[in-house]
Every structure is written in structure tokens, then in C-alpha cells.
Coordinates of C-alpha atoms (C1' of nucleotides) in Angstrom, one line a residue:
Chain A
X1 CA 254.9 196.6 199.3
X2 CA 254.9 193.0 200.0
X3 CA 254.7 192.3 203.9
X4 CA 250.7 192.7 203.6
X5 CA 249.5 192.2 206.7
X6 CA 251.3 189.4 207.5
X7 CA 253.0 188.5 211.0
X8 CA 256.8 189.6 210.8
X9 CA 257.9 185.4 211.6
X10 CA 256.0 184.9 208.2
X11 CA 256.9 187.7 206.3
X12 CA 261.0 186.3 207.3
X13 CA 260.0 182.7 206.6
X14 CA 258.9 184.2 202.9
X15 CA 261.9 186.0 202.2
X16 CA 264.3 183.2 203.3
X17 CA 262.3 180.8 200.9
X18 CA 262.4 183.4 198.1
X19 CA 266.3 183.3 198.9
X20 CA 266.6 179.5 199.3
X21 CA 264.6 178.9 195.5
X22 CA 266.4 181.8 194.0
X23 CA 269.9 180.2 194.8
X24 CA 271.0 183.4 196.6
X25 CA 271.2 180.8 199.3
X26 CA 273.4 177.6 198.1
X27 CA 271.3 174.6 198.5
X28 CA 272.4 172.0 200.8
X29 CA 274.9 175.0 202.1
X30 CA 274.8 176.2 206.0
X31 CA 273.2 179.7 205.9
X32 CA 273.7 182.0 208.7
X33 CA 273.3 181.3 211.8
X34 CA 269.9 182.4 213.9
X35 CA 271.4 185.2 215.7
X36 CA 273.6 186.4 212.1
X37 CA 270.0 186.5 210.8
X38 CA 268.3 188.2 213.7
X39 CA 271.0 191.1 213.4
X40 CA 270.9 191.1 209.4
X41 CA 267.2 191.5 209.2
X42 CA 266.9 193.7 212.2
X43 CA 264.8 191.4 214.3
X44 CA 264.9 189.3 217.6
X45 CA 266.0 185.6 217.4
X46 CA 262.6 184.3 218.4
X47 CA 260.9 185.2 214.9
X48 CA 263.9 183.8 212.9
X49 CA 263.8 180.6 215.4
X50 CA 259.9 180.8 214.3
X51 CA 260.1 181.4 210.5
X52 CA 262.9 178.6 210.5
X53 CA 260.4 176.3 212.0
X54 CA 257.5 177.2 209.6
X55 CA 260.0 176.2 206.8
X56 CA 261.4 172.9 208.4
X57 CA 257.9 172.0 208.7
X58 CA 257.5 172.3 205.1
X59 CA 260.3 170.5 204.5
X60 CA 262.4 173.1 202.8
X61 CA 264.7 174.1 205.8
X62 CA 266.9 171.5 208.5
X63 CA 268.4 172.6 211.4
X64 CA 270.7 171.0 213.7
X65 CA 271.4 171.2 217.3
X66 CA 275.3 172.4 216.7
X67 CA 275.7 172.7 213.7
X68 CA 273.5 175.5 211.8
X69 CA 270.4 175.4 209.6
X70 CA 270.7 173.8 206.3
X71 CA 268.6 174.3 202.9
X72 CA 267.4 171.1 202.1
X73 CA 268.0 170.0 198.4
X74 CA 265.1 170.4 196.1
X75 CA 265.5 167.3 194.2
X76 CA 268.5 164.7 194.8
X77 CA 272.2 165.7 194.0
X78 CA 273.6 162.9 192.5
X79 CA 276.1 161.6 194.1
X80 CA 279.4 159.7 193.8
X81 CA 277.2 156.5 193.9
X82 CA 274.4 157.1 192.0
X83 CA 273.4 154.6 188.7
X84 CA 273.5 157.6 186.6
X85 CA 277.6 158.2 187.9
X86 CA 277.9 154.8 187.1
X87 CA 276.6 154.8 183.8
X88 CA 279.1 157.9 183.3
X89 CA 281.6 155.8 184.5
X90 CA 281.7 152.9 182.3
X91 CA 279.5 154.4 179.3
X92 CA 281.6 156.7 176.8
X93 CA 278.3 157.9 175.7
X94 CA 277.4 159.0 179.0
X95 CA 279.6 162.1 178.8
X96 CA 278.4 163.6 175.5
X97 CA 274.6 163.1 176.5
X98 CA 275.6 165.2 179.4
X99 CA 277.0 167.5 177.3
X100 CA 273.9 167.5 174.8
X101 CA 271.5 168.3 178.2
X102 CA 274.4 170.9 179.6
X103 CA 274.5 173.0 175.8
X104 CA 270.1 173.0 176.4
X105 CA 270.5 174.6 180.0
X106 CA 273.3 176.6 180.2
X107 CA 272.0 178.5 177.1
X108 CA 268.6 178.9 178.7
X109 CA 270.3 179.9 181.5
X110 CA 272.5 182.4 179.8
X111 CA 269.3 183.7 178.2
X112 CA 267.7 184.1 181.2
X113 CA 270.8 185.6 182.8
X114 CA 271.0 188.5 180.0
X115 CA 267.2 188.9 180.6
X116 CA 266.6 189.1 183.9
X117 CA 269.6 189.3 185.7
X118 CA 270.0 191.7 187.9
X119 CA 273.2 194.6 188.2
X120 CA 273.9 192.3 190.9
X121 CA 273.9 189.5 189.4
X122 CA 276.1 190.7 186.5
X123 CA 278.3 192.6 189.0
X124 CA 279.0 188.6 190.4
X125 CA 279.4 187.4 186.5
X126 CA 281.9 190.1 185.7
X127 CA 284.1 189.1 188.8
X128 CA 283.7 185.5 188.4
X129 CA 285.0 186.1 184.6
X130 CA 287.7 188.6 185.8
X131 CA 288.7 185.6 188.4
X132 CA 288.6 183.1 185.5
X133 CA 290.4 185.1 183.3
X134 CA 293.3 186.2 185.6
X135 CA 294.1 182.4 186.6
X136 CA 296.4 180.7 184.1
X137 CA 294.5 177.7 182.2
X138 CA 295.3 174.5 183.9
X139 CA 294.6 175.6 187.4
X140 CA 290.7 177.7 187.1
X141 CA 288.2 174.5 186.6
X142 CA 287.1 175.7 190.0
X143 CA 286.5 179.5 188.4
X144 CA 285.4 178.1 185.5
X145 CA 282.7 176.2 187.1
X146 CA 281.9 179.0 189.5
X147 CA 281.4 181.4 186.3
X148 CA 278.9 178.9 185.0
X149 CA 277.1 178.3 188.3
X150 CA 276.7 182.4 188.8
X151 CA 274.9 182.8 184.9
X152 CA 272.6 180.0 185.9
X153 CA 271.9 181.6 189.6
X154 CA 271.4 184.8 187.4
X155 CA 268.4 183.4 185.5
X156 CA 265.9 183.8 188.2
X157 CA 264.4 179.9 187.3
X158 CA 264.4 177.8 190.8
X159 CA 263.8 174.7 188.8
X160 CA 266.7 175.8 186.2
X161 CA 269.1 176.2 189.2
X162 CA 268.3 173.4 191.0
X163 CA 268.3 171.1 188.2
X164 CA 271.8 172.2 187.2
X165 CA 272.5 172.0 191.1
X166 CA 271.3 168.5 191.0
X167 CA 273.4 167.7 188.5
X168 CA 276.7 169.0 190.2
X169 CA 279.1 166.5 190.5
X170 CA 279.0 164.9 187.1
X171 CA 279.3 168.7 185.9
X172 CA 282.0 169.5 187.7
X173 CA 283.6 166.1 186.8
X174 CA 282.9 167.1 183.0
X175 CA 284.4 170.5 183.4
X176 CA 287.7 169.1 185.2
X177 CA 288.1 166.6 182.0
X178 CA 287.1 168.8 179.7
X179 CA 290.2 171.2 180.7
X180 CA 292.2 168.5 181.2
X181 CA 292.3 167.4 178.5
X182 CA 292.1 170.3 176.4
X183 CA 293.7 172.8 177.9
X184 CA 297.6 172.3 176.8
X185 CA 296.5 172.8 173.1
X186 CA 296.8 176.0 172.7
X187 CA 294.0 176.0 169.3
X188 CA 291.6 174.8 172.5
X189 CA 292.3 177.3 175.1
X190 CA 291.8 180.0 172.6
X191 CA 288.7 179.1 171.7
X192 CA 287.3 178.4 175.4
X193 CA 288.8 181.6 175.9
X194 CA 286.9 183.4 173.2
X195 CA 283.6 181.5 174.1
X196 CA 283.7 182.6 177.9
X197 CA 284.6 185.9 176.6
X198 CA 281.1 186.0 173.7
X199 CA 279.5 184.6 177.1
X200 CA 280.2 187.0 179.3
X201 CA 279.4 190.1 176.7
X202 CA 276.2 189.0 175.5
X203 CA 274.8 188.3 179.4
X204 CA 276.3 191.6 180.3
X205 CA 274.7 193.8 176.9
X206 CA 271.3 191.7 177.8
X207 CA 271.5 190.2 174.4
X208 CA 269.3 187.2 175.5
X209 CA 269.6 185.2 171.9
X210 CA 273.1 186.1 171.5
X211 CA 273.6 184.1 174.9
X212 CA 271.9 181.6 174.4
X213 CA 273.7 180.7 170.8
X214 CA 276.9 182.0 172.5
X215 CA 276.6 179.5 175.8
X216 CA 275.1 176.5 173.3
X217 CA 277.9 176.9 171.0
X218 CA 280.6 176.2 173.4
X219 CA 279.1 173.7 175.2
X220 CA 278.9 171.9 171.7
X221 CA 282.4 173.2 170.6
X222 CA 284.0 171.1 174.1
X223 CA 282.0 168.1 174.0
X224 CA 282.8 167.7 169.8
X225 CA 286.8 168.4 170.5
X226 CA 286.4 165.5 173.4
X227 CA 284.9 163.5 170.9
X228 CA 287.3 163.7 168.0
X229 CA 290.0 163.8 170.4
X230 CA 289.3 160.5 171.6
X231 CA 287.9 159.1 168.1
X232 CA 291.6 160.0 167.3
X233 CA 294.4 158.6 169.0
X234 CA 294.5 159.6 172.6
X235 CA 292.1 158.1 175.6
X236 CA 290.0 160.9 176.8
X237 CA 291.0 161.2 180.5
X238 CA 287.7 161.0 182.6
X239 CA 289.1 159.7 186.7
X240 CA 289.2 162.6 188.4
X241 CA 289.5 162.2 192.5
X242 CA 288.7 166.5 193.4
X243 CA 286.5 168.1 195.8
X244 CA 285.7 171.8 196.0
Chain B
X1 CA 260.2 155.8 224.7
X2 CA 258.8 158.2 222.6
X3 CA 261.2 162.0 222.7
X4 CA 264.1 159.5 221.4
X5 CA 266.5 161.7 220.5
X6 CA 264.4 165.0 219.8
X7 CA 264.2 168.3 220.4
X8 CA 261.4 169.3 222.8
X9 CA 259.5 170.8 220.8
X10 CA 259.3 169.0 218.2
X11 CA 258.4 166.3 220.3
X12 CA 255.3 169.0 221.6
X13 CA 254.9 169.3 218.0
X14 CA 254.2 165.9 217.5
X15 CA 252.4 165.1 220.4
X16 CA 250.0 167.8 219.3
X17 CA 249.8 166.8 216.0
X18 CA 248.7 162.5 217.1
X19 CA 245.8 164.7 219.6
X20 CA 244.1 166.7 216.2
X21 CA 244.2 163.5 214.4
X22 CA 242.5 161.1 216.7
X23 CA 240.4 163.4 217.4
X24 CA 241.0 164.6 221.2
X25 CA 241.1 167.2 219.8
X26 CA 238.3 168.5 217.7
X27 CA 239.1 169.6 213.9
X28 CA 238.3 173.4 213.5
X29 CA 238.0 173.9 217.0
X30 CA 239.9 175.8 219.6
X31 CA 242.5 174.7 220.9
X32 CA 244.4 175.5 224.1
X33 CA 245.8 179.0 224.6
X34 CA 249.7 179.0 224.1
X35 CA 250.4 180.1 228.2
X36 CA 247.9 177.3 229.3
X37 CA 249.4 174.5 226.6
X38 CA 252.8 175.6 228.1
X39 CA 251.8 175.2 231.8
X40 CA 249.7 171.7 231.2
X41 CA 252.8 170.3 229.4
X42 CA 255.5 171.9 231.7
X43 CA 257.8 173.4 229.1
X44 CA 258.6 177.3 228.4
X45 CA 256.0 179.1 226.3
X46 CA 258.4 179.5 223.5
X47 CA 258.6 175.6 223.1
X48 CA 255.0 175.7 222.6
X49 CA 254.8 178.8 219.7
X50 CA 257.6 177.0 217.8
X51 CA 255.9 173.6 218.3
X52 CA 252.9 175.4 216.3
X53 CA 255.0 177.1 214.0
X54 CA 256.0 173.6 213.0
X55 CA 252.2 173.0 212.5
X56 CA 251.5 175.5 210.9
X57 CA 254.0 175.2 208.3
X58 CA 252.5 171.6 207.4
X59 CA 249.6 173.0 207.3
X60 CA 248.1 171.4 210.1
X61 CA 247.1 174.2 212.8
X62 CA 246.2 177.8 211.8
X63 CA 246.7 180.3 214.4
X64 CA 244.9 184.2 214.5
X65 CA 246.5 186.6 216.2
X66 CA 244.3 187.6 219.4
X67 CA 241.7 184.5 218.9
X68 CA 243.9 181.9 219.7
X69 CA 244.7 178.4 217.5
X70 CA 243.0 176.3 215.8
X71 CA 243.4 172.7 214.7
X72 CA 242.9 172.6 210.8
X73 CA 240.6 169.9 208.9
X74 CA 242.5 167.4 207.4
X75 CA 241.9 166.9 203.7
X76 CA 244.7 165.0 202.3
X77 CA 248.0 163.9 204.0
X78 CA 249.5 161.8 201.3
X79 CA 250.1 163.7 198.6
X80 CA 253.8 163.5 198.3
X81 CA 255.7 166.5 199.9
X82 CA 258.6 166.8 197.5
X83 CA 260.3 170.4 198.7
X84 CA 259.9 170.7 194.7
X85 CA 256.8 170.8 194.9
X86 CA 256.1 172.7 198.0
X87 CA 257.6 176.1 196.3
X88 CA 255.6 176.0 193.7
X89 CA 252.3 175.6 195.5
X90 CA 253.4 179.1 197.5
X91 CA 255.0 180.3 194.5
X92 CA 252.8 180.9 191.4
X93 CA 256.1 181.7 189.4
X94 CA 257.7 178.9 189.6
X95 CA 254.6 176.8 188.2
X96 CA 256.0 178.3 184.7
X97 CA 259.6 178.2 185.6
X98 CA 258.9 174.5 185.2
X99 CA 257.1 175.0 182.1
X100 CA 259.9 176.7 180.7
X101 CA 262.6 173.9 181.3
X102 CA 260.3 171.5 180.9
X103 CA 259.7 172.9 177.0
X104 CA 263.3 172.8 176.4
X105 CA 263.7 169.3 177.7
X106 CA 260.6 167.5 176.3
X107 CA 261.8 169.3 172.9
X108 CA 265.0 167.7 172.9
X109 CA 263.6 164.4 173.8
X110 CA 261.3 164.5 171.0
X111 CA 264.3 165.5 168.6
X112 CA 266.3 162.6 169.7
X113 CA 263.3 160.5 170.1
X114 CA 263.0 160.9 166.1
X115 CA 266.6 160.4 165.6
X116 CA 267.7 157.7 167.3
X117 CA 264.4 155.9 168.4
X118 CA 264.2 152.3 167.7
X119 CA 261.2 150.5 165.9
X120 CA 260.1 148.7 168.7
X121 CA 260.3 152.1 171.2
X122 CA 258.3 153.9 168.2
X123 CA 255.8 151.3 168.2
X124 CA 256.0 151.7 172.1
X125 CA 255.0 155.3 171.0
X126 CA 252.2 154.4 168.5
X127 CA 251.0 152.2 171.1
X128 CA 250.6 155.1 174.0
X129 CA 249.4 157.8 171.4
X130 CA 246.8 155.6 170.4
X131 CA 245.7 155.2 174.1
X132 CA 245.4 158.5 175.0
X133 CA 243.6 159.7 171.6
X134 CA 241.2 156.8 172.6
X135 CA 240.4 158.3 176.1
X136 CA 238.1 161.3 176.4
X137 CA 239.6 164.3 177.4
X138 CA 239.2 164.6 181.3
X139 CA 240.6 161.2 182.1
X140 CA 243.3 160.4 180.2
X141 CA 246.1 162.4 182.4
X142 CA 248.5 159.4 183.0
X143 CA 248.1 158.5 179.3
X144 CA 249.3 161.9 178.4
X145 CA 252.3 161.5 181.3
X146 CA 252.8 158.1 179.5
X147 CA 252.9 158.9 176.5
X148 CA 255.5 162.3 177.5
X149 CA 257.1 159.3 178.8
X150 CA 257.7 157.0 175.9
X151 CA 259.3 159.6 173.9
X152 CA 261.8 160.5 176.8
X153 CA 263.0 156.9 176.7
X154 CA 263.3 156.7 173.1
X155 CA 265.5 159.5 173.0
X156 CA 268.3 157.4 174.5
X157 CA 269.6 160.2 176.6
X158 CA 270.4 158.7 180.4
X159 CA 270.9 162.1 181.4
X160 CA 267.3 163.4 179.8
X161 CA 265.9 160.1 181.4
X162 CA 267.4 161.1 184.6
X163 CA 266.5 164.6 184.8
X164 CA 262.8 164.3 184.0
X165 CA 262.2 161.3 186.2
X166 CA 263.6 163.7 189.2
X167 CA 260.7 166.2 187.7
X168 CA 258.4 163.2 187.6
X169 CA 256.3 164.4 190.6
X170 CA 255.8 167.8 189.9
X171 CA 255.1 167.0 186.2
X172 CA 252.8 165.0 187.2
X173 CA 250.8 167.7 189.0
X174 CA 251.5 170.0 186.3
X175 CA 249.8 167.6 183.4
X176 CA 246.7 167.0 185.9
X177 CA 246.8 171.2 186.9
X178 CA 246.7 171.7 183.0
X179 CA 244.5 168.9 182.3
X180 CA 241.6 169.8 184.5
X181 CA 241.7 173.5 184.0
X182 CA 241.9 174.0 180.3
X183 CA 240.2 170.5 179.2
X184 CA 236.3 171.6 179.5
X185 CA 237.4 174.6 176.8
X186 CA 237.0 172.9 173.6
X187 CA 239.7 175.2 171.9
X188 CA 242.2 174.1 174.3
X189 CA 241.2 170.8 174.2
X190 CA 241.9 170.6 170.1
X191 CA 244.8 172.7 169.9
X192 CA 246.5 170.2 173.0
X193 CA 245.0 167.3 170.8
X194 CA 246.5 168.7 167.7
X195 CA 250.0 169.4 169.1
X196 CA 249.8 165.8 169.8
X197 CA 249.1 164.3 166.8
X198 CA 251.7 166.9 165.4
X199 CA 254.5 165.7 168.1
X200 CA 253.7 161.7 167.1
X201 CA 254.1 162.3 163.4
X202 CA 257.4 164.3 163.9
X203 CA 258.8 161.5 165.6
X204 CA 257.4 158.6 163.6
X205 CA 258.5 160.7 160.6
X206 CA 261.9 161.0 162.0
X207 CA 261.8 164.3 161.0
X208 CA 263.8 165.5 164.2
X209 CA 263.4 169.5 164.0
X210 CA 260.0 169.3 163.4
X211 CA 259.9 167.1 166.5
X212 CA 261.5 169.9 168.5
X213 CA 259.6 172.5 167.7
X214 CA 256.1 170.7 168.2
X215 CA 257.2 170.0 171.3
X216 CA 258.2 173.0 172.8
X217 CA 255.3 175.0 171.3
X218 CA 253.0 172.4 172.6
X219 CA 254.7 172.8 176.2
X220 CA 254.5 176.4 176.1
X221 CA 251.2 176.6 174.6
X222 CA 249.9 174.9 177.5
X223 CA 252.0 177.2 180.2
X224 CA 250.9 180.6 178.5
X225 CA 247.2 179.0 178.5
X226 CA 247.8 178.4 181.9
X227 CA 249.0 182.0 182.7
X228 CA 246.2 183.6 180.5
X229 CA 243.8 182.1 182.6
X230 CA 245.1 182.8 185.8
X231 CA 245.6 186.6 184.6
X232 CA 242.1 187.2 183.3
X233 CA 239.5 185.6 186.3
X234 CA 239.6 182.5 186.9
X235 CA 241.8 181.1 189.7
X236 CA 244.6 178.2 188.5
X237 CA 243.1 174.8 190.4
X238 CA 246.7 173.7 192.1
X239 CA 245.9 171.7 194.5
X240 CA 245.2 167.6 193.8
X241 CA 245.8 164.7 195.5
X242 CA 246.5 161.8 192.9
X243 CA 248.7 158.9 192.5
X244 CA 250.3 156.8 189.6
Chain C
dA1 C1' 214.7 199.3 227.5
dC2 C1' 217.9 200.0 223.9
dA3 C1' 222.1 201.5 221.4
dC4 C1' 226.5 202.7 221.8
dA5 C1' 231.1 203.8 223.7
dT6 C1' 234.4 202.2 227.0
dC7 C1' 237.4 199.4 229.1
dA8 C1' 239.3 195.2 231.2
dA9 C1' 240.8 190.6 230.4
dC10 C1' 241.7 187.4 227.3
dT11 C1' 244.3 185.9 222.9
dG12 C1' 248.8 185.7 220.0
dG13 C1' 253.3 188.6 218.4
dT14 C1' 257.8 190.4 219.5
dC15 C1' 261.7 191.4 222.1
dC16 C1' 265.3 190.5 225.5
dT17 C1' 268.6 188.1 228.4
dA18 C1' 270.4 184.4 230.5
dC19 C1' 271.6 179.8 230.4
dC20 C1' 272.1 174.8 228.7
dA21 C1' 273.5 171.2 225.2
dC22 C1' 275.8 169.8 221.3
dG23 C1' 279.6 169.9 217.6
dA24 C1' 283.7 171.2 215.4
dG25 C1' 288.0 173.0 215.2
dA26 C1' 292.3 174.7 217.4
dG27 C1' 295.8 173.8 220.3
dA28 C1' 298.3 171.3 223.8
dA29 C1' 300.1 166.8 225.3
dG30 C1' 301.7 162.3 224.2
Chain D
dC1 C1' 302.1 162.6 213.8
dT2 C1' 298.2 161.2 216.7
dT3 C1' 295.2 161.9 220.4
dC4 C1' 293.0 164.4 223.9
dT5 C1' 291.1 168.5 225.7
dC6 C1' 289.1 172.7 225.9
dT7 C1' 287.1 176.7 223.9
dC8 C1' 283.9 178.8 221.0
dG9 C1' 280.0 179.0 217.9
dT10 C1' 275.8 176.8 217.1
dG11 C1' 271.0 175.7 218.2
dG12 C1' 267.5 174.7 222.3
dT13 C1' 265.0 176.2 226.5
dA14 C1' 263.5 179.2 230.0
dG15 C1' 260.9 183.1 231.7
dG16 C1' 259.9 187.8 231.8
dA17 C1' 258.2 192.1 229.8
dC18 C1' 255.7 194.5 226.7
dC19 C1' 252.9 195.3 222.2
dA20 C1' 248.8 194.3 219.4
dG21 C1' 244.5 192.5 218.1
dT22 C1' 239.7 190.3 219.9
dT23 C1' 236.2 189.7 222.8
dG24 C1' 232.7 190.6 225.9
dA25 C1' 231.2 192.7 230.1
dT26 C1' 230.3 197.2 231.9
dG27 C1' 228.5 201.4 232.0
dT28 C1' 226.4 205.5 230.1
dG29 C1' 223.3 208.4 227.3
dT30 C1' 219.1 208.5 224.8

DNA sequence: ACACATCAACTGGTCCTACCACGAGAGAAG
DNA sequence: CTTCTCTCGTGGTAGGACCAGTTGATGTGT
């Protein structure tokens, strides 16, 4: 239905790039390795070797001798480094424009997730929450920000996912303060609680504008609480050495 | 001297690649069969297929099963091969994915843009709307990127900034893809014209949700144009070469 | 002499198997 | 605990066998 007439090398190199923009495949993430892949899609080596050198020439795919074949990122992850980082750094500001952009996407996303997700896709949500849910508050940034990254893989939008992809580390960064500091009040953790909870139904009931208010909101609810938190009394916390 | 470090066949790759473009050997002719390129060069035929496959992903060979290969005429080289932009010349879908984000983010901009925009960066505004409305239509795509532009920076957002400057090439394309398609229609042309006009009072007005909403409907407007056209006859024009 | 069918010899496409070269991690040696 | 080594998984190359289109020469019937 949609390997017209094409060589099979091409018809694999189409399907891997489907996979690569849809996010199925984690950008700058190994993916499996040539002979994994021959077995998987039930052909030799020598047409995955092939299809992976169609898409290095177009710049989409790097392999290296050792190591595996890499999904090059579609536009630049910024990193550690970066003037934007820096800007976070140093500027208060910084972090509540990120939250302003992060309510715009994630609800988008969240829309697009209830939309057109498919029952895989929600199958992954529904875990991720589970996972989220099960781990006690202080200790589930990492599900939390896996929970978020599955709704946006959901939405089907390449340049939604990669944009959010892109914008990793400060995200994660935000997610880690946001818990930090908010988590030990219990008025907070209720209402994040709730919000992941409104989330999760709408995405899973398809209710596309319910998700997108739903995901906006709480984006908005953490970023205000940060705000009056540290209009307040009490220095937001924002250094934060983690990986994941 | 020259395989520095490289894989065999991608030094074969290149070595084929330097003999289209000089001209050894002849654009849109025949070239060498895979068995005899393999024996003149001394490596393993499966060197030599992978070498092409490398080609033929940039676009520079074409090879037909049972004719042979064939060196491709080269048009343009220099257009910038941002991975970005690569999916969305294979992939007609994600043409509008960009769209989409792209509506949500120029809407924003425009909101803050009218909230927070200084005098001088509205003046900075006045000054590129009154450019572009000067131009006639056809010409006048980097004063419509400009002007796009101008509002971004007034909205004060780093993280907005950021994020469409990391667009910026595939933007680029889009405005000149929607430009020279839909500017010889005279209702396009007015309605783009008005939603213009619309966006620049908004701002100058302050009036923030007005703002928004021109924006996004003027961004979507465009992309639904875009996929109307495509749907009905007339092929989308992708493919340009420009620089700003 | 012409038109047509046939077939042989190209071409690229796929598969396979063995082997080499490089890299990373586990485990032994200090 | 550090360092070295060695194994194992990875991609890279080789060469053979066979399948699948394309082409053109050959041959046959009219």
C-alpha cells in the first residue's frame, strides 16, 4: 500500500526516516544496530547498510565505525553552553519566558496527542503516568519529564517534537526546579497531581480542547507558583548539576 | 593524502562525486557499470553500490535498475542542507506541521509584541510594514521575513527569539514557497495583505488578543491556501534556491 | 523483405557468509 | 582504587550466488 514500486533499500530508508521525524526513534539516540535491523525488518544487512547510506547522504543519519548509527538532530539541542543557557542562568526572566513558550507547546502537543495519537501511543502515556504516579513526589522529575516527552511524541508534529527536543536541557532543568521547589508543599503537589491527572484523561478520551486548556493551565499554574514563591520570601532554587 | 581517516567508500563516494563535477564525467550520461567501477578502482562491489547510495541520497547520481547509473545534472548545490529542511522536501506533511507551530508561535509573539513592545521596536515595526506594503507583491519575501521578524524581537521573549531563529531557514523557504505560489492570485494576495495590515494595527494598538488571533489566522490562512492548492491541481513549487 | 517472438548478455537488486577494524565495557592485575 | 587487557558488539569490506529488469541480436514465420 505504500512500497510502490520502489527498490526494497529505499522503501527501508523511507520507513526509518518516517521513524527518525516521528520521534519513534530518539533523536541524537543510537538506534539499532545494522544486523538488529536486518532481522527486525526481515531483510539482509546489505539493504539496511544501503538505506543507512541513502540517509547519511542526506544528512539525516551518522554512522560510526564501532559504535552504531546515530539520528542526527534536526535543529541544535542546546546545550550546557549555549547563550540562551546563559541567559537562563543569570536572567530571572529567562525561566518564566520558558515557561510562557513551554504552556504554547505542550498544549498543542496535548491537543495533537488526544487527536491523533495512536492506541499505542496512549498505551505509552498511560504507563508513563502509571510510572509517575506510583513514584513518591520528590524523586519522579525523570517520570515526570518522560510523561511530557511521550504526549509530545504522541502528536505526530516532527517540527513540534523536535522543537521541544531542541529545547531539552533547559526543560528538564525547569522541570527538576520546578519540583524542587514545590514539591514539599503539599497545596503544590496536589495540584500538579490533579493537573497530570486532567492531562492524562483528556489525551486518553481524545478531548483535543480539553488538553490543550488542561496542559496550558498547568504549565501556567507552575511557572505563576515559582513566581510568587520567589516574589515572596524564599530564593527560587534554579543550580541543578543531573543527567538522565 | 586524500582517504584521511575515511571509510572506503565514502572515499569512492567522493572520488566519484569531484569526476561528475569537473566534468570527466559527462552530466546525464552513463556511467560505469557497478562490477566494472569495482574492478577499475580495486575495491569489492558492495563498496561501490553504497558509494552510490551515498550519491544518490544527495541527490547527485540516479541509478535504474537494469540500465545502469547515471550522473545527475547539477542545478543548485548551495542551498543550505539543514536535516530540517530535508524532511520536509520528501515529506509534504511536515510542510504544514511547520505551519501549525509556526501559527502558534508567531501568535504569541505578536501578543507580547503588543504588550510589552517598546516605542522604538514599534517604530522598528512601522518602519518594516511600511517597506513591505511599498514592494509589489512578488518581490517583497525578505520584507515579509523582516517584518515576521521585527515583531518576534519586540516580544521580548529569548526563548521565542531563540526558537524561531532555529526555524529561520525553513521559514524562510516557507514564506518564499507561499509567496510565489499564491501571490499571482489576487484574492490571496489581499487577504495576505489584509491580515497584515490587521497584525500591524493589533500591535501598534497594543491591543494584545487581537494581535494573537490575527496572527495565527493569517499563518493558517496561508498553510490551508497552501494545502488547497496542492489538493485541487496544481503542484506546490518547493523547491528554491535563495539566500538572505 | 518485414514484423514479431525469443533468447542471451548486459545492467542493477538482494542475499549470504566470512572476515577485518574499531570502540566500549567488564574483569583481572597492580 | 586505578590501570591494563581482553572480549564482545559494532560497523566496514570482500566475494560469491542468485534474482529481476533492459536491451539488442538472433531467428522464425508471414
Amino acid at each position: 500500500m505504500k512500497d510502490k514500486s520502489k527498490t526494497i533499500s529505499q522503501s527501508i530508508a523511507y520507513r526509518l526516516e518516517q521513524m527518525i521525524l516521528d520521534g519513534s526513534l530518539p533523536p541524537e539516540k543510537k538506534l539499532p544496530s545494522e544486523r538488529q535491523l536486518a532481522e527486525r525488518l526481515g531483510v539482509s544487512r546489505s539493504v539496511v547498510r544501503e538505506a543507512l547510506r541513502e540517509l547519511a547522504g542526506r544528512g539525516i543519519v551518522e554512522t560510526i565505525h564501532g559504535r552504531g548509527s546515530f539520528a542526527k538532530k534536526v535543529i541544535e539541542e542546546i546545550g550546557e553552553t549555549s547563550p540562551l543557557m546563559e541567559l537562563y542562568n543569570t536572567h530571572a526572566r529567562t525561566l518564566y519566558d520558558l515557561y510562557e513558550v513551554r504552556a504554547l507547546l505542550e498544549g498543542e502537543a496535548a491537543a495533537l496527542a488526544a487527536e491523533n495519537g495512536t492506541q499505542e501511543e496512549h498505551y505509552a502515556i498511560t504507563k508513563a503516568f502509571k510510572e509517575m504516579e506510583a513514584v513518591p513526589a520528590p524523586a519522579n522529575f525523570a517520570l515526570d519529564y518522560t510523561f511530557h516527552l511521550r504526549i509530545v511524541e504522541a502528536s505526530h508534529n516532527p517540527v513540534l517534537v523536535h522543537l521541544l527536543a531542541s529545547l531539552k536541557s533547559p526543560l528538564l532543568k525547569s522541570v527538576v526546579t520546578s519540583l524542587s521547589n514545590l514539591v514539599h508543599r503539599e497545596t503544590f503537589r496536589e495540584h500538579i497531581e490533579r493537573h497530570h491527572k486532567q492531562i492524562y484523561n483528556a489525551i486518553i478520551s481524545r478531548n483535543a480542547v480539553w488538553a490543550r486548556k488542561s496542559a496550558a493551565t498547568h504549565v501556567k499554574y507552575v511557572s505563576d507558583a515559582l513566581q510568587n514563591l520567589e516574589a515572596s520570601d524564599q530564593p527560587v532554587i534554579r543550580d541543578f548539576s543531573i543527567e538522565l
